[in-house]
Structure formats: C-alpha cells, structure tokens
Tab-separated table of C-alpha atoms in Angstrom:
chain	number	residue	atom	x	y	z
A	1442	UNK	CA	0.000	0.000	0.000
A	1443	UNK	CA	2.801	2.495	0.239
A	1444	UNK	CA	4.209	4.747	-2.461
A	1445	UNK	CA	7.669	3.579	-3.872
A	1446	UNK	CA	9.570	3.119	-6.955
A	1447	UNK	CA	6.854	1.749	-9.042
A	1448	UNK	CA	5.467	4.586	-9.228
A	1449	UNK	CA	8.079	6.041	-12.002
A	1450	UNK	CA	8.587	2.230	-13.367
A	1451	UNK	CA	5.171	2.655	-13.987
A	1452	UNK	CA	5.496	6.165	-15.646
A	1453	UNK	CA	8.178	5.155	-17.866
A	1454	UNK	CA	6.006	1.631	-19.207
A	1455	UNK	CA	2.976	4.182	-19.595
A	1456	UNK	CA	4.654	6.374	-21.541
A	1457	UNK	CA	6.535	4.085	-23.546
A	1458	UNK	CA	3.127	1.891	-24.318
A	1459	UNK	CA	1.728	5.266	-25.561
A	1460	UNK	CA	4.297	6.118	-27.544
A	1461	UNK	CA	4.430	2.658	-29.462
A	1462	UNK	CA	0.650	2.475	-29.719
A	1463	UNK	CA	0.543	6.036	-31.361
A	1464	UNK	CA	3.618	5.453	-33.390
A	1465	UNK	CA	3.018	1.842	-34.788
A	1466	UNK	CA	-0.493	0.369	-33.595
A	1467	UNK	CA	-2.809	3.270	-33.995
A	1468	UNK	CA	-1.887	4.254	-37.516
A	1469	UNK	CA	-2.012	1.380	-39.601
A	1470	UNK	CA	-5.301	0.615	-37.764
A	1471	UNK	CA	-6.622	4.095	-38.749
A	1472	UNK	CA	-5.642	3.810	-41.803
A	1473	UNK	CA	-7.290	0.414	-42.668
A	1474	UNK	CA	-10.124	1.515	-41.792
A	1475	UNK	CA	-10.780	4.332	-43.645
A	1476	UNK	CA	-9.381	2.918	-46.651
A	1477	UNK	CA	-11.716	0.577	-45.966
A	1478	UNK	CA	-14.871	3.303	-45.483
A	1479	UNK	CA	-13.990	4.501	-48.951
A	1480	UNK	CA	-13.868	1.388	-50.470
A	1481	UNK	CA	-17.472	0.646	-49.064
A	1482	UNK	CA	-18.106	4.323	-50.067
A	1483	UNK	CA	-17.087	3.464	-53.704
A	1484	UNK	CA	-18.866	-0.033	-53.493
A	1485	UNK	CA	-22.046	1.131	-52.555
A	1486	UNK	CA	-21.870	3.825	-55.317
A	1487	UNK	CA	-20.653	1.640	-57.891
A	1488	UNK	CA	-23.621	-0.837	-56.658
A	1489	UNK	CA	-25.907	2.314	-57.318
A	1490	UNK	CA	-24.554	3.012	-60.807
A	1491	UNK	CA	-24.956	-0.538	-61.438
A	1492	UNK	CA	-29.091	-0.536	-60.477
A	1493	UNK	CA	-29.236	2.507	-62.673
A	1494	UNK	CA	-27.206	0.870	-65.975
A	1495	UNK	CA	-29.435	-2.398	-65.319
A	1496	UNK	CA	-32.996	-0.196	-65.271
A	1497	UNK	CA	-31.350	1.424	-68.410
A	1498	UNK	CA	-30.499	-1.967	-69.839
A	1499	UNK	CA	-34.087	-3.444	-69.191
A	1500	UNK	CA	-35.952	-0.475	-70.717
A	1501	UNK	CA	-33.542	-0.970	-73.595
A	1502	UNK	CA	-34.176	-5.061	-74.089
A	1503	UNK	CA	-37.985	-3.834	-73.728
A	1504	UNK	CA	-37.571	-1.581	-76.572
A	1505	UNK	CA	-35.605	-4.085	-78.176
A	1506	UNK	CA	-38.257	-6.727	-77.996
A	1507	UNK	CA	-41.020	-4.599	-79.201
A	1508	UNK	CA	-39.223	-3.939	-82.319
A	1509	UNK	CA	-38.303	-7.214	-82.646
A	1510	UNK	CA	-41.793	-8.480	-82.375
A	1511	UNK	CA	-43.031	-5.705	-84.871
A	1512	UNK	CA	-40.167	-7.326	-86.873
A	1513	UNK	CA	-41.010	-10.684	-86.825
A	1514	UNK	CA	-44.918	-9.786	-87.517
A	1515	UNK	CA	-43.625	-8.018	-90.418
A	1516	UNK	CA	-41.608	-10.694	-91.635
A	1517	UNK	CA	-44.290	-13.544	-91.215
A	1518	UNK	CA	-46.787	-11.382	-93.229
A	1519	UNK	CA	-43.687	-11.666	-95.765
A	1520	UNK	CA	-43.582	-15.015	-95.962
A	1521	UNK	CA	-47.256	-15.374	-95.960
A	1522	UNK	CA	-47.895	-12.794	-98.683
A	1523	UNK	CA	-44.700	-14.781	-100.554
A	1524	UNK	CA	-46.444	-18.104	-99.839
A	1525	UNK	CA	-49.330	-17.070	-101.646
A	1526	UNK	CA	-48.186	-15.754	-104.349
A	1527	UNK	CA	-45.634	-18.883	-105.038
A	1528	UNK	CA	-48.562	-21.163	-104.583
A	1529	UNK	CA	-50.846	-18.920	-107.282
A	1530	UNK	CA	-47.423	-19.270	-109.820
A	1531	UNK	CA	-47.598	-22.451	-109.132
A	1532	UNK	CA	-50.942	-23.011	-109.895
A	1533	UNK	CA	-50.388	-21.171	-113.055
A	1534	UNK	CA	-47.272	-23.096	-113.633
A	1535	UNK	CA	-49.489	-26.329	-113.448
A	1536	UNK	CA	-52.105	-24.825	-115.594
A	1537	UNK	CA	-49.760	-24.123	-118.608
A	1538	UNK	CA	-47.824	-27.530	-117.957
A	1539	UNK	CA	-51.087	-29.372	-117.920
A	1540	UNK	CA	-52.062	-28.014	-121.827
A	1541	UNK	CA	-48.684	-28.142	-123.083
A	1542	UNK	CA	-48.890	-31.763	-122.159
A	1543	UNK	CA	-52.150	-32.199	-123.383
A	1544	UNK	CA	-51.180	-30.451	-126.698
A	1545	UNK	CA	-48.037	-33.181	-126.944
A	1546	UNK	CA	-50.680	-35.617	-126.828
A	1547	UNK	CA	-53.165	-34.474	-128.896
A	1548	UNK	CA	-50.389	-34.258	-131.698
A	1549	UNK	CA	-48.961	-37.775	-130.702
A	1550	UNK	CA	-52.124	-38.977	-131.333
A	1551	UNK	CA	-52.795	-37.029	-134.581
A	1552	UNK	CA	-49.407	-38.432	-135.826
A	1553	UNK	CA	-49.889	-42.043	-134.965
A	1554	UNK	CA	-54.004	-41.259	-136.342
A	1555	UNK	CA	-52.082	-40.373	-139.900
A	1556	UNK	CA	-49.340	-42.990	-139.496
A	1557	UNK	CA	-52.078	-46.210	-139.242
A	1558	UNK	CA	-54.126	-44.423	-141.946
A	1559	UNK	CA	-50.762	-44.664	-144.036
A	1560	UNK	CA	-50.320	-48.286	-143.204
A	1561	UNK	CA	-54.156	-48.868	-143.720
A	1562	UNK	CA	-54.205	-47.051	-146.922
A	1563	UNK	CA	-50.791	-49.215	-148.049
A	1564	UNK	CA	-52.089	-52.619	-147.309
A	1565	UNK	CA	-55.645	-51.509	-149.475
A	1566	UNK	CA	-53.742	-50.688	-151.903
A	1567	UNK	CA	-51.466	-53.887	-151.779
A	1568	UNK	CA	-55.269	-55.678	-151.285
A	1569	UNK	CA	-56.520	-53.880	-154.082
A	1570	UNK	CA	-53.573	-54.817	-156.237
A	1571	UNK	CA	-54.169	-58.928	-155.072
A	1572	UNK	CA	-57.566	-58.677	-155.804
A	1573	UNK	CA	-57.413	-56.850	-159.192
A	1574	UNK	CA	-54.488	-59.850	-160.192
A	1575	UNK	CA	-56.798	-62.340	-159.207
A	1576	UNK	CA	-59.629	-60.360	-161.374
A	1577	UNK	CA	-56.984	-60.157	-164.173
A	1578	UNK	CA	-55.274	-63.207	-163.852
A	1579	UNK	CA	-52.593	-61.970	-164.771
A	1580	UNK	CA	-49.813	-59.932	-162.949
A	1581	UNK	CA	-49.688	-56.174	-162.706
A	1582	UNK	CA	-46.396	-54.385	-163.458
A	1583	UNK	CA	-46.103	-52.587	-160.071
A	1584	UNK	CA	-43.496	-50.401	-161.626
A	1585	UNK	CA	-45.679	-50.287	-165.175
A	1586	UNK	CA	-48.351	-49.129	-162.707
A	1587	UNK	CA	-47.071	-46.851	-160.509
A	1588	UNK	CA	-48.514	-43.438	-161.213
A	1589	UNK	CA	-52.024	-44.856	-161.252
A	1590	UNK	CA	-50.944	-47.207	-157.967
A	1591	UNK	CA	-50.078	-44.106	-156.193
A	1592	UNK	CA	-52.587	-41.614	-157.588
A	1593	UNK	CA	-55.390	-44.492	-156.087
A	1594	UNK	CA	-53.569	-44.797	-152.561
A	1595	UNK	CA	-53.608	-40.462	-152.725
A	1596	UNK	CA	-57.543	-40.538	-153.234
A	1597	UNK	CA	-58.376	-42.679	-150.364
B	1406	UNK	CA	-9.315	-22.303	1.614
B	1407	UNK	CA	-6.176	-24.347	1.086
B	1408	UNK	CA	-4.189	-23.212	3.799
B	1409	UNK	CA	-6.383	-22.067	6.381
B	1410	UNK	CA	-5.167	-24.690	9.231
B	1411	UNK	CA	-2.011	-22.511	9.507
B	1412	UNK	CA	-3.251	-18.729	8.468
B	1413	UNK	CA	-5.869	-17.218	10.274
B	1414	UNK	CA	-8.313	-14.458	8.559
B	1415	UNK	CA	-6.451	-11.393	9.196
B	1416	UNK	CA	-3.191	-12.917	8.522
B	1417	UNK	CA	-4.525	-14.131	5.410
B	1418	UNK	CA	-6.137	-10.995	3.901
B	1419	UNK	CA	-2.856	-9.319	5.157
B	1420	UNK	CA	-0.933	-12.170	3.302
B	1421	UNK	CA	-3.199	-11.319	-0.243
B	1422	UNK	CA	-3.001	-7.423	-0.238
B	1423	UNK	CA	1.013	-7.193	0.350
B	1424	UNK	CA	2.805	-6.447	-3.231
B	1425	UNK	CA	5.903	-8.257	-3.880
B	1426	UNK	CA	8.885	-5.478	-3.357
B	1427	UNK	CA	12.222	-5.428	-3.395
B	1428	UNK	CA	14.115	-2.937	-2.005
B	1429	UNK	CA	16.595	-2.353	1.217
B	1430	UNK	CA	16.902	-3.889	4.490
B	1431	UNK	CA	17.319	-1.961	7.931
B	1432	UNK	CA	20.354	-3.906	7.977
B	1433	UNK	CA	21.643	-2.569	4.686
B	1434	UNK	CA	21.330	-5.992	2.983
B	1435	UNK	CA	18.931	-5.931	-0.448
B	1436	UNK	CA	15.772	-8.359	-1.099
B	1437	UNK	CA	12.204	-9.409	-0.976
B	1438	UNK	CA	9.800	-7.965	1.987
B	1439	UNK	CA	8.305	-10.407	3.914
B	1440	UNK	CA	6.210	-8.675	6.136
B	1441	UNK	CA	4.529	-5.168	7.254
B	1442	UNK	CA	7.827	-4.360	8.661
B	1443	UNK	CA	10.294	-4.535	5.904
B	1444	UNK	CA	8.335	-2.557	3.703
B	1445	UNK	CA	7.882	0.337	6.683
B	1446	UNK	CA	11.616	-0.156	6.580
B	1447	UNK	CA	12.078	-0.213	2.745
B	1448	UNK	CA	9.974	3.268	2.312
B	1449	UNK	CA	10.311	4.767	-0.833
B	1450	UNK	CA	13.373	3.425	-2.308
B	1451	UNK	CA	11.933	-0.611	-3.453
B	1452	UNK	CA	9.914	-1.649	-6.033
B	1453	UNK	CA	6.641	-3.752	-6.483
B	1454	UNK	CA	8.023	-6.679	-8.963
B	1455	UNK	CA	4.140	-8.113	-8.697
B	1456	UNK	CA	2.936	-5.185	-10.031
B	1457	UNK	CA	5.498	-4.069	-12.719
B	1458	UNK	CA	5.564	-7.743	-13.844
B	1459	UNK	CA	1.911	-8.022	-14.614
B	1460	UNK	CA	1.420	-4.333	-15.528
B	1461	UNK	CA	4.192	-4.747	-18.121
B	1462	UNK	CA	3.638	-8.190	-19.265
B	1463	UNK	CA	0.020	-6.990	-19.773
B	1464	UNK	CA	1.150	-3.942	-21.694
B	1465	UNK	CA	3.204	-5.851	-23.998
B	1466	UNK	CA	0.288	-8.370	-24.775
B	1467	UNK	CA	-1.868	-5.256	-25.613
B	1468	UNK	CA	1.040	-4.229	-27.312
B	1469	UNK	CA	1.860	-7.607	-29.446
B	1470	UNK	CA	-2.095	-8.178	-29.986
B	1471	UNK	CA	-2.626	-4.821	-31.870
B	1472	UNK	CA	0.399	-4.599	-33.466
B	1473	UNK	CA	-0.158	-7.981	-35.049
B	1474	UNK	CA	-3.173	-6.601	-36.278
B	1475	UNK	CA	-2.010	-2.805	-37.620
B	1476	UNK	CA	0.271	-5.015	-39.338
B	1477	UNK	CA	-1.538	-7.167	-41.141
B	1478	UNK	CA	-4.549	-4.467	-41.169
B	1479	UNK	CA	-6.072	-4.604	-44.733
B	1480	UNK	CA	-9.436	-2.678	-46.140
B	1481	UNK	CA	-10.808	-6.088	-47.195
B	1482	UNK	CA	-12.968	-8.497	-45.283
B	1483	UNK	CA	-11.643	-8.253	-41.628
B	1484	UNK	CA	-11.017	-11.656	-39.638
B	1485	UNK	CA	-12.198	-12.310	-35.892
B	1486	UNK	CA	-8.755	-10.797	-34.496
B	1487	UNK	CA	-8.691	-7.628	-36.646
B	1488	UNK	CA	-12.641	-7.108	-36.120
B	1489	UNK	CA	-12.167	-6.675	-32.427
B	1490	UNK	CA	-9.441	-4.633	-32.676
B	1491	UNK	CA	-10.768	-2.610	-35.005
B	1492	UNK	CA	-14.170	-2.334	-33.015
B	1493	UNK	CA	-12.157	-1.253	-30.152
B	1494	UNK	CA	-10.212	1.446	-32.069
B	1495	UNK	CA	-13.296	2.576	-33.271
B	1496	UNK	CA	-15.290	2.565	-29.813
B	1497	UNK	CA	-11.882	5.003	-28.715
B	1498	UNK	CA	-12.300	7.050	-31.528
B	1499	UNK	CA	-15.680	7.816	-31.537
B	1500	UNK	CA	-15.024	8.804	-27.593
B	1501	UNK	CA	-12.271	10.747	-28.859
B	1502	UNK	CA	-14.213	12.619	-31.088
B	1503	UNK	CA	-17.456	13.245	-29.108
B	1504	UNK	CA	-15.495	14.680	-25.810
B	1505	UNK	CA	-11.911	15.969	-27.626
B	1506	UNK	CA	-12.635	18.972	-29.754
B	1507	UNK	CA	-8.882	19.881	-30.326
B	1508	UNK	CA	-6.041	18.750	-33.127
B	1509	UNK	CA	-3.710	16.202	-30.879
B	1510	UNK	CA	-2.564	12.900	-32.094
B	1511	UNK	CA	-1.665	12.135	-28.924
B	1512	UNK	CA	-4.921	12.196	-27.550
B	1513	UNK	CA	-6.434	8.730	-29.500
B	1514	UNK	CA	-3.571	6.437	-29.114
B	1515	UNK	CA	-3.146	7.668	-25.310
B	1516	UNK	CA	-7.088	6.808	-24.589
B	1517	UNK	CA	-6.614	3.885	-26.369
B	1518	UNK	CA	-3.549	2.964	-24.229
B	1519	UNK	CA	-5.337	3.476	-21.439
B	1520	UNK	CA	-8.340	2.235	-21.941
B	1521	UNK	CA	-7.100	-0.951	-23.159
B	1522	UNK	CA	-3.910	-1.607	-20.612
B	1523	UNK	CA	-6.327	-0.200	-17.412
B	1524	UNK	CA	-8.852	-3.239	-18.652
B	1525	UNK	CA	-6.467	-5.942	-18.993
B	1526	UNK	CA	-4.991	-4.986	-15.181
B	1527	UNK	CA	-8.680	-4.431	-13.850
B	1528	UNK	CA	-9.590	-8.466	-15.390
B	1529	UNK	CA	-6.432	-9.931	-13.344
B	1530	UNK	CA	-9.493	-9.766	-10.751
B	1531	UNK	CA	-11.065	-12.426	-12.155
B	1532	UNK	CA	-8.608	-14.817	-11.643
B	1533	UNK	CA	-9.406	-16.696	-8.720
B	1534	UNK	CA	-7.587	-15.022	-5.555
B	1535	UNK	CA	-5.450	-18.032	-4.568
B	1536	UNK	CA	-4.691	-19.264	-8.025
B	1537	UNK	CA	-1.649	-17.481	-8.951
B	1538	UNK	CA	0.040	-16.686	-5.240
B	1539	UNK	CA	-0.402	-20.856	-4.717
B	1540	UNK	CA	1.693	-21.484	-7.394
B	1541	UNK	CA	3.927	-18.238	-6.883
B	1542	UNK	CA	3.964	-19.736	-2.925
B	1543	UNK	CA	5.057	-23.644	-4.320
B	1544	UNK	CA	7.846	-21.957	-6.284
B	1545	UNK	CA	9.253	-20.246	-3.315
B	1546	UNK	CA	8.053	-16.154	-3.774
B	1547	UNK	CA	5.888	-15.048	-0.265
B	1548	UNK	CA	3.708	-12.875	-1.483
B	1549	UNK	CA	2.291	-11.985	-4.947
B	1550	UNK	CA	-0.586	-9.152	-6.220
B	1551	UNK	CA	-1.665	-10.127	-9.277
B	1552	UNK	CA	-3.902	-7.318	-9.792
B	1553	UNK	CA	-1.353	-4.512	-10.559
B	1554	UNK	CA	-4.342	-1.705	-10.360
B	1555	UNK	CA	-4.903	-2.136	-7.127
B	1556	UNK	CA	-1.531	-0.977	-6.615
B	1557	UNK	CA	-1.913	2.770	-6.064
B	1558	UNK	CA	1.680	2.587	-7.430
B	1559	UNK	CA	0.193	2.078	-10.682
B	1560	UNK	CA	-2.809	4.194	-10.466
B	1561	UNK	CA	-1.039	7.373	-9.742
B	1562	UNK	CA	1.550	6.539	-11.864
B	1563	UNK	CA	-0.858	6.529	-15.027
B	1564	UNK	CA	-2.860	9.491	-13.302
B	1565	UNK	CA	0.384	11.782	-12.624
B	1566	UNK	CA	1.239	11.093	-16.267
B	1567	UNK	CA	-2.432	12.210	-17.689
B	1568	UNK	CA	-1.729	15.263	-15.457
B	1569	UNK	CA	1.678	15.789	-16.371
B	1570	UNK	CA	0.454	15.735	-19.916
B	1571	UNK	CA	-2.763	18.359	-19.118
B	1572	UNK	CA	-0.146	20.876	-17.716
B	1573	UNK	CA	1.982	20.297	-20.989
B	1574	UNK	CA	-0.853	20.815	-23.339
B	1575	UNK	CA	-2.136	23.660	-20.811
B	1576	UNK	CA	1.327	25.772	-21.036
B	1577	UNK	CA	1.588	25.028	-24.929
B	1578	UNK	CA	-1.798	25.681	-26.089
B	1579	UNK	CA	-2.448	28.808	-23.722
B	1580	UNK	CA	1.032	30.312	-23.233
B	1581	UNK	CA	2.561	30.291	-19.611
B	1582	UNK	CA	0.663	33.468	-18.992
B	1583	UNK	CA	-2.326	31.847	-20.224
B	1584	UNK	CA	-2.384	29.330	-17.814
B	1585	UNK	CA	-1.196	31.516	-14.851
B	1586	UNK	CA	-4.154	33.751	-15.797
B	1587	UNK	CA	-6.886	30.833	-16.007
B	1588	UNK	CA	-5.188	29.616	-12.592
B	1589	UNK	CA	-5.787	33.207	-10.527
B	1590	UNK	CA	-8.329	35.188	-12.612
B	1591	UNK	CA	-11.550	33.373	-11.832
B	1592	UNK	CA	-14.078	33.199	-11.145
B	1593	UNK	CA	-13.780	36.320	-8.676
B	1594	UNK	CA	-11.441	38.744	-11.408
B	1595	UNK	CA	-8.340	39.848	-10.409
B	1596	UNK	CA	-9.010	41.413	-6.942
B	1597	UNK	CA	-9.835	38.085	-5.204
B	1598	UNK	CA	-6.305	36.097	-6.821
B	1599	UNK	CA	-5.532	34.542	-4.014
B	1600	UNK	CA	-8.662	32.928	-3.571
B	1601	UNK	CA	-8.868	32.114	-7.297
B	1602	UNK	CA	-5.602	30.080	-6.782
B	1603	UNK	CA	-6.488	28.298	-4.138
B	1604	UNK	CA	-10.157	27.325	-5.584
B	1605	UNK	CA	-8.578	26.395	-9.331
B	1606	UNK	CA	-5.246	24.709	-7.555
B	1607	UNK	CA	-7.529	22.327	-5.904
B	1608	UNK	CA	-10.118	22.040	-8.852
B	1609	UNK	CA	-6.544	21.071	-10.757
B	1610	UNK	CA	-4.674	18.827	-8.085
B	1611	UNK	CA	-8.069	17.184	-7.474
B	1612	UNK	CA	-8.150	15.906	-11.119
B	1613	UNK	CA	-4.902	13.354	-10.955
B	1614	UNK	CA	-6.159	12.154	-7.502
B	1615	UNK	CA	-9.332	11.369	-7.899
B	1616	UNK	CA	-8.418	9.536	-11.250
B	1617	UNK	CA	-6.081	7.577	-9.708
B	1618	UNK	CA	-7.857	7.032	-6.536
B	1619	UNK	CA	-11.567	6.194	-8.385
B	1620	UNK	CA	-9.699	3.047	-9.966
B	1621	UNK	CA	-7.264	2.256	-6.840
B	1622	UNK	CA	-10.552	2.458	-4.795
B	1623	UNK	CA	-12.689	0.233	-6.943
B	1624	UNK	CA	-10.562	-1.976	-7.766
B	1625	UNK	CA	-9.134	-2.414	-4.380
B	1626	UNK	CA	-12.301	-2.806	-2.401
B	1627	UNK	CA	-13.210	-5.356	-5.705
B	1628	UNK	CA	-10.055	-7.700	-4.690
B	1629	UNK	CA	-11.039	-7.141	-1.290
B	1630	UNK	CA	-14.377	-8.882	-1.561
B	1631	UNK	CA	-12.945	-11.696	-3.833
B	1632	UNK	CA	-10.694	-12.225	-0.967
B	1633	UNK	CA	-13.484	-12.262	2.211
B	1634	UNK	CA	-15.663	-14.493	-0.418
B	1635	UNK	CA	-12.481	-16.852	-0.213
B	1636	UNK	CA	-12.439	-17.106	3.276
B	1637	UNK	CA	-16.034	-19.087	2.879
B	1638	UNK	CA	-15.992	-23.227	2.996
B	1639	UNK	CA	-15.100	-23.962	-0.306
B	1640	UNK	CA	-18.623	-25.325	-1.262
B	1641	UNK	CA	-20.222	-22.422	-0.311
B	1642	UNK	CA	-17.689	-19.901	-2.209
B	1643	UNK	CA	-19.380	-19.919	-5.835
B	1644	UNK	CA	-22.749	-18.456	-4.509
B	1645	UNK	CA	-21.001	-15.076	-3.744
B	1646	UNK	CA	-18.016	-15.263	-5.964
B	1647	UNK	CA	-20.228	-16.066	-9.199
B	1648	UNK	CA	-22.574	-12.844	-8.669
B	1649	UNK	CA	-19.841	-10.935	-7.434
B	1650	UNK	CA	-17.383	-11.535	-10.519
B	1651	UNK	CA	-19.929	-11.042	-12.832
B	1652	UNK	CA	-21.079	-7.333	-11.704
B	1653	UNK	CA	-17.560	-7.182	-11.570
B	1654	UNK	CA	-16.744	-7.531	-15.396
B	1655	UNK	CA	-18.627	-4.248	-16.026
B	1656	UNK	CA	-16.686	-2.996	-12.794
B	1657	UNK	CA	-13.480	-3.371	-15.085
B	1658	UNK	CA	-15.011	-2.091	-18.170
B	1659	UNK	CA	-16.483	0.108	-16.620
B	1660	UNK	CA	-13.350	1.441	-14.895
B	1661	UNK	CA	-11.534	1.438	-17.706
B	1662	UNK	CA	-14.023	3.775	-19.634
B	1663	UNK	CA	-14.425	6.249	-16.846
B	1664	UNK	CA	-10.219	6.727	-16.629
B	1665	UNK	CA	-10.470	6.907	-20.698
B	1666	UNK	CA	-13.306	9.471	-20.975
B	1667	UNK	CA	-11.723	11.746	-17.627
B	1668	UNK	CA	-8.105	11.604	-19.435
B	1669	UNK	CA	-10.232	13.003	-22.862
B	1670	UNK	CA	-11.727	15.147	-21.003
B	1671	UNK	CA	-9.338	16.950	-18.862
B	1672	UNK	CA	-6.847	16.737	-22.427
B	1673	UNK	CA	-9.552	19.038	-23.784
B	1674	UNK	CA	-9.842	21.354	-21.244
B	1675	UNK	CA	-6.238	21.677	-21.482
B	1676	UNK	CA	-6.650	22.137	-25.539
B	1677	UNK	CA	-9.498	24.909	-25.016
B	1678	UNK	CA	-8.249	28.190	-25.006
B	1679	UNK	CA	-11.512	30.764	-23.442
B	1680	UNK	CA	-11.494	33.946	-24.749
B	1681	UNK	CA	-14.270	34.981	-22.858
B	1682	UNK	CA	-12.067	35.115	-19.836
C-alpha cells in the first residue's frame, strides 16, 4: 500500500506503451479503416450506378423486344404474302404444264391417227392390187403401174 | 481455503493485499519484503516486482495483440482478431471525437492505451484469488498481487502522467501566462487572486487524484471482496463469488471507460483556449 519506486517504473512503461501504440499500432489501424470506409463508399456507389445501368439496360431489351416483335410480324406477313403468291405461280405453272402436255398428246395422237391411216391405206392398196391380179389373172407391173398405184392410194 | 489450518483471517487478507517489493533492508542488505515491517523499513526506495511484472507483461500483450493486427490491417474483409481490434479502435475514436474537440494525435492512441492496458490490469481480478500466489507460494516467492491496479503505485503513476500531460498541453496551447491567468483570474477577477488560486489549484490537483484514486478504490475494495468471499468453505464460495465476478466484469469495463473518458476530457480542457475570460 505504500508509495515507492513503481510509481516512475510505472510512468516510464505508460509512456513508452503510448508512444508505441501512437507510433506503430494506432496508424495502420486508422488507416485500414478508412481505406476501408472509402472502399465501401465506392462499393455502394458503384452498386448504385450498377441498379441505374441495369434499369437502363431493361428499358432498352424492352424496346428491343417490341421492335423485334413488330419485326417478326412483319416478316411472317412476308412469308405469308410470298407463300401465296408462289402457290398462285404455281398453280399457273401447273395450268400451262397441264395443256402443253395435253397439246403433246393431242399431236402424238394425230401423228400415230395419220401414221395407221398410211399403213391402212398401203395394205388396201397392196389388197386392191391382189384382188385386181386375181380379177386379171394376170400380174400387174407394179413399176408399169405406178402413177395410177399411187394416184389411187392419194384418193383414199 | 487451502491453507487455512495454519493462516488465520487477518493474517490471510494481510498475506493477499502485500505487493511483492524489493528494495533495502534496515540492515543494509537488499531483497524481498516479507512482512509489514520490511516494507515500513524499505519506504520509498523498493519496487513492487508483482505489479510491474503483470502491468508490463500486460502492456506488452496489448502491445503484441494490436500490433499484429495494424500489421496485417487490410481494407478487405476483416477476420475475428482484426474485427475486435478494429471495433475497439473505433469505440476510442468515436469517444475521442465526441469529448476531444482539439487537433492532438496524442490524444487517441493515449485513450486507447489506457483504456485498453487499465482493462487488462482491472480483469487480473477475475482470476481466482489463490490461483496465482499458490503457485507463486510452491515456487518459493511469499507474497504476490496479481492485480497490478490495485496498486496505487500504478494508479497514480498513469494518473500523474495524464496530469503531467494536461499541464503540458495547458502551457503550450495557452502560453505560460495563459495558464497563470486561467489559474488566478476566476471566477472572482483579479481582486480576489488569491482565492482564485487556491479554488482552481484544488479544482486542478483534485483531477490526478481522484483519477487515480476512483480506480485504486474500486478496484481495491473489488479484490477485497474476492478475498473475504475466499475465506467461505469452499462449497459455499461460488454463490457469492459467481454474482460478485460477474457485476464485476462491467466494474473493469467500466473502470476502464471512466479513466479513458476523464483523461479526454481533462486533455480538452487543457486544448481549449476561453477567450471569454
């Protein structure tokens, strides 16, 4: 309980404790911590600019969208109008395809109509000849006859 | 009570609340006090090694605890260590801040300092009383005070060099004259000086002594209980020393704070120049 020496031990620890602490503990400390204030600072503002781009970037995609959609409406009726009109050329196509074929045939048929009347008309002719040398008894100079042969085949 | 059979009460309590000094015999020769006696002998000239130990030791674990942390102190995610060392730097400097209206960078490390090294001494008193002196006892050392602020050694010490620092500040802020003036001049002007001097000498002397004494006292009449609650059977001990130690962790907080916030305080008295005066 009594007063001695300690007393300026003490004094000198106190005062070297204080010095230290403001010299290498309460610095660095400080410092720390308000770098790290800013950096909360700058977070919370960079957080803020962030909302802001995103609301930008959202009213943008909405824009986006609506164009796109007016876009795509545009382009369907496109294709629809194009559809239409592809299936009328076809149509048409078909149409003129159809009667050219038709037309082939119709002349096939008139050129194999005149090529069996040919035949026909040869083998009368050939019958008329075999009858006529039975008539005659006698044979008929085809080449004597000729003119008159083919004149006769002409007329029928 | 481990050795009651041999101590009685008064010798016991006597036994707990005697520092450890060294210092010189009547005889001339140099050691440890044993008793009442040598230390009446010893007088000024010894020193408490209980107290400077554990005051020391303590203030170099403050000490190696923050440093470790203003070292490796970074703006990113804080860990556990850094977080409470940062909440306590912060907790000092918002104290500075609200009661300190000058420019000092003294004035923030100091309260830290003090704050921090006054609660580490003021928690030695919850170490159970017999604990440390046992072992201190086994190894051959009489007497031991773990406790070094309820030393008034170390009180006044830390108290005489908050004052030394307020009469510093005092001189430098205000000029010698300054001072002298604030010391004689009021409150009764410059006809009643003598009277002014002896109302602001004890308004100043009583600053230093009622810091120091405020923590001596508390803390002293603190170990004092711990000690009279160890003088119970040992089964019955935990029913006072339980309540007791747990009013007394805001006791050493508390303690603590109110040395902190006085040193700010009186700092900024110092720092405030009136012009009014």
């Amino acid at each position: 309980m009594n007063i001695n020496l300690t007393l300026f031990g003490q004094t000198i620890s106190f005062f070297l404790f204080v010095w230290f602490c403001m010299k290498f503990v309460w610095p660095p400390i400080m410092q720390a911590l308000e770098e790290r204030k800013a950096k909360i600072a700058d977070g919370l503002a960079a957080a803020d600019r962030g909302k802001h781009e995103q609301e930008l970037a959202e009213k943008r995609a909405k824009d986006l969208l609506v164009e796109a959609k007016r876009e795509a409406a545009e382009i369907i009726a496109n294709a629809n109008k194009r559809a239409n009109e592809i299936v009328e050329e076809s149509k048409g196509d078909a149409r003129t395809e159809g009667e050219r074929i038709v037309v082939a045939a119709r002349a096939e048929i008139d050129k194999e109509r005149n090529q069996a009347r040919e035949e026909l008309r040869a083998q009368v002719v050939s019958l008329a000849l075999a009858g006529a040398e039975k008539v005659l008894g006698r044979e008929i100079n085809a080449t004597e006859h000729n003119d008159y042969l083919t004149k006769m085949s002409a007329q029928l | 009570m481990s050795d009651g059979e041999t101590l009685t009460s008064s010798e016991y309590i006597r036994h707990h609340l005697q520092n450890l000094t060294y210092g010189q015999h009547a005889d001339g020769s140099w050691g440890l006090a044993h008793n009442a006696e040598d230390l009446a002998e010893m007088g000024f000239w010894s020193i408490n090694l209980d107290s400077m130990a554990f005051a020391i030791g303590l203030g170099l674990l403050f000490m190696w605890l923050f440093r470790k942390v203003a070292k490796s102190a970074t703006a990113d995610v804080p860990g556990g260590l850094q977080n409470f060392v940062e909440w306590v730097v912060e907790f000092i400097d918002d104290s500075v801040r609200g009661s300190f209206s000058g420019k000092n960078p003294l004035v923030a490390p100091l309260a830290l300092t003090i704050f921090v090294w006054i609660a580490l001494m003021n928690t030695m008193d919850l170490v159970p009383v017999d604990y440390l002196p046992f072992v201190a006892g086994q190894l051959g050392v009489g007497h031991l005070k773990i406790v070094p602020s309820t030393d008034p050694n170390v009180t006044f010490a830390m108290a005489l060099s908050v004052f030394f620092l307020v009469l510093f500040y005092s001189v430098k802020m205000k000029g010698f004259g300054g001072f002298i003036g604030e010391l004689t001049l009021h409150p009764f002007g410059k006809w009643g000086m003598p009277f002014n001097l002896f109302l602001e000498g004890v308004n100043l002397l009583s600053k230093p002594v009622s810091l120091a004494l405020r923590l001596f006292g508390n803390m002293y009449a603190g170990e004092m209980i711990f000690i009279l609650i160890a003088l119970l059977p040992w089964y019955a001990q935990w029913t006072l020393s339980l309540p007791w130690a747990i009013f007394h962790i805001l006791i050493v907080l508390l303690q603590a704070f109110i040395f902190m916030t006085l040193t700010i305080v009186y700092l900024d008295m110092a720092h405030h120049v009136e012009d009014h005066h």
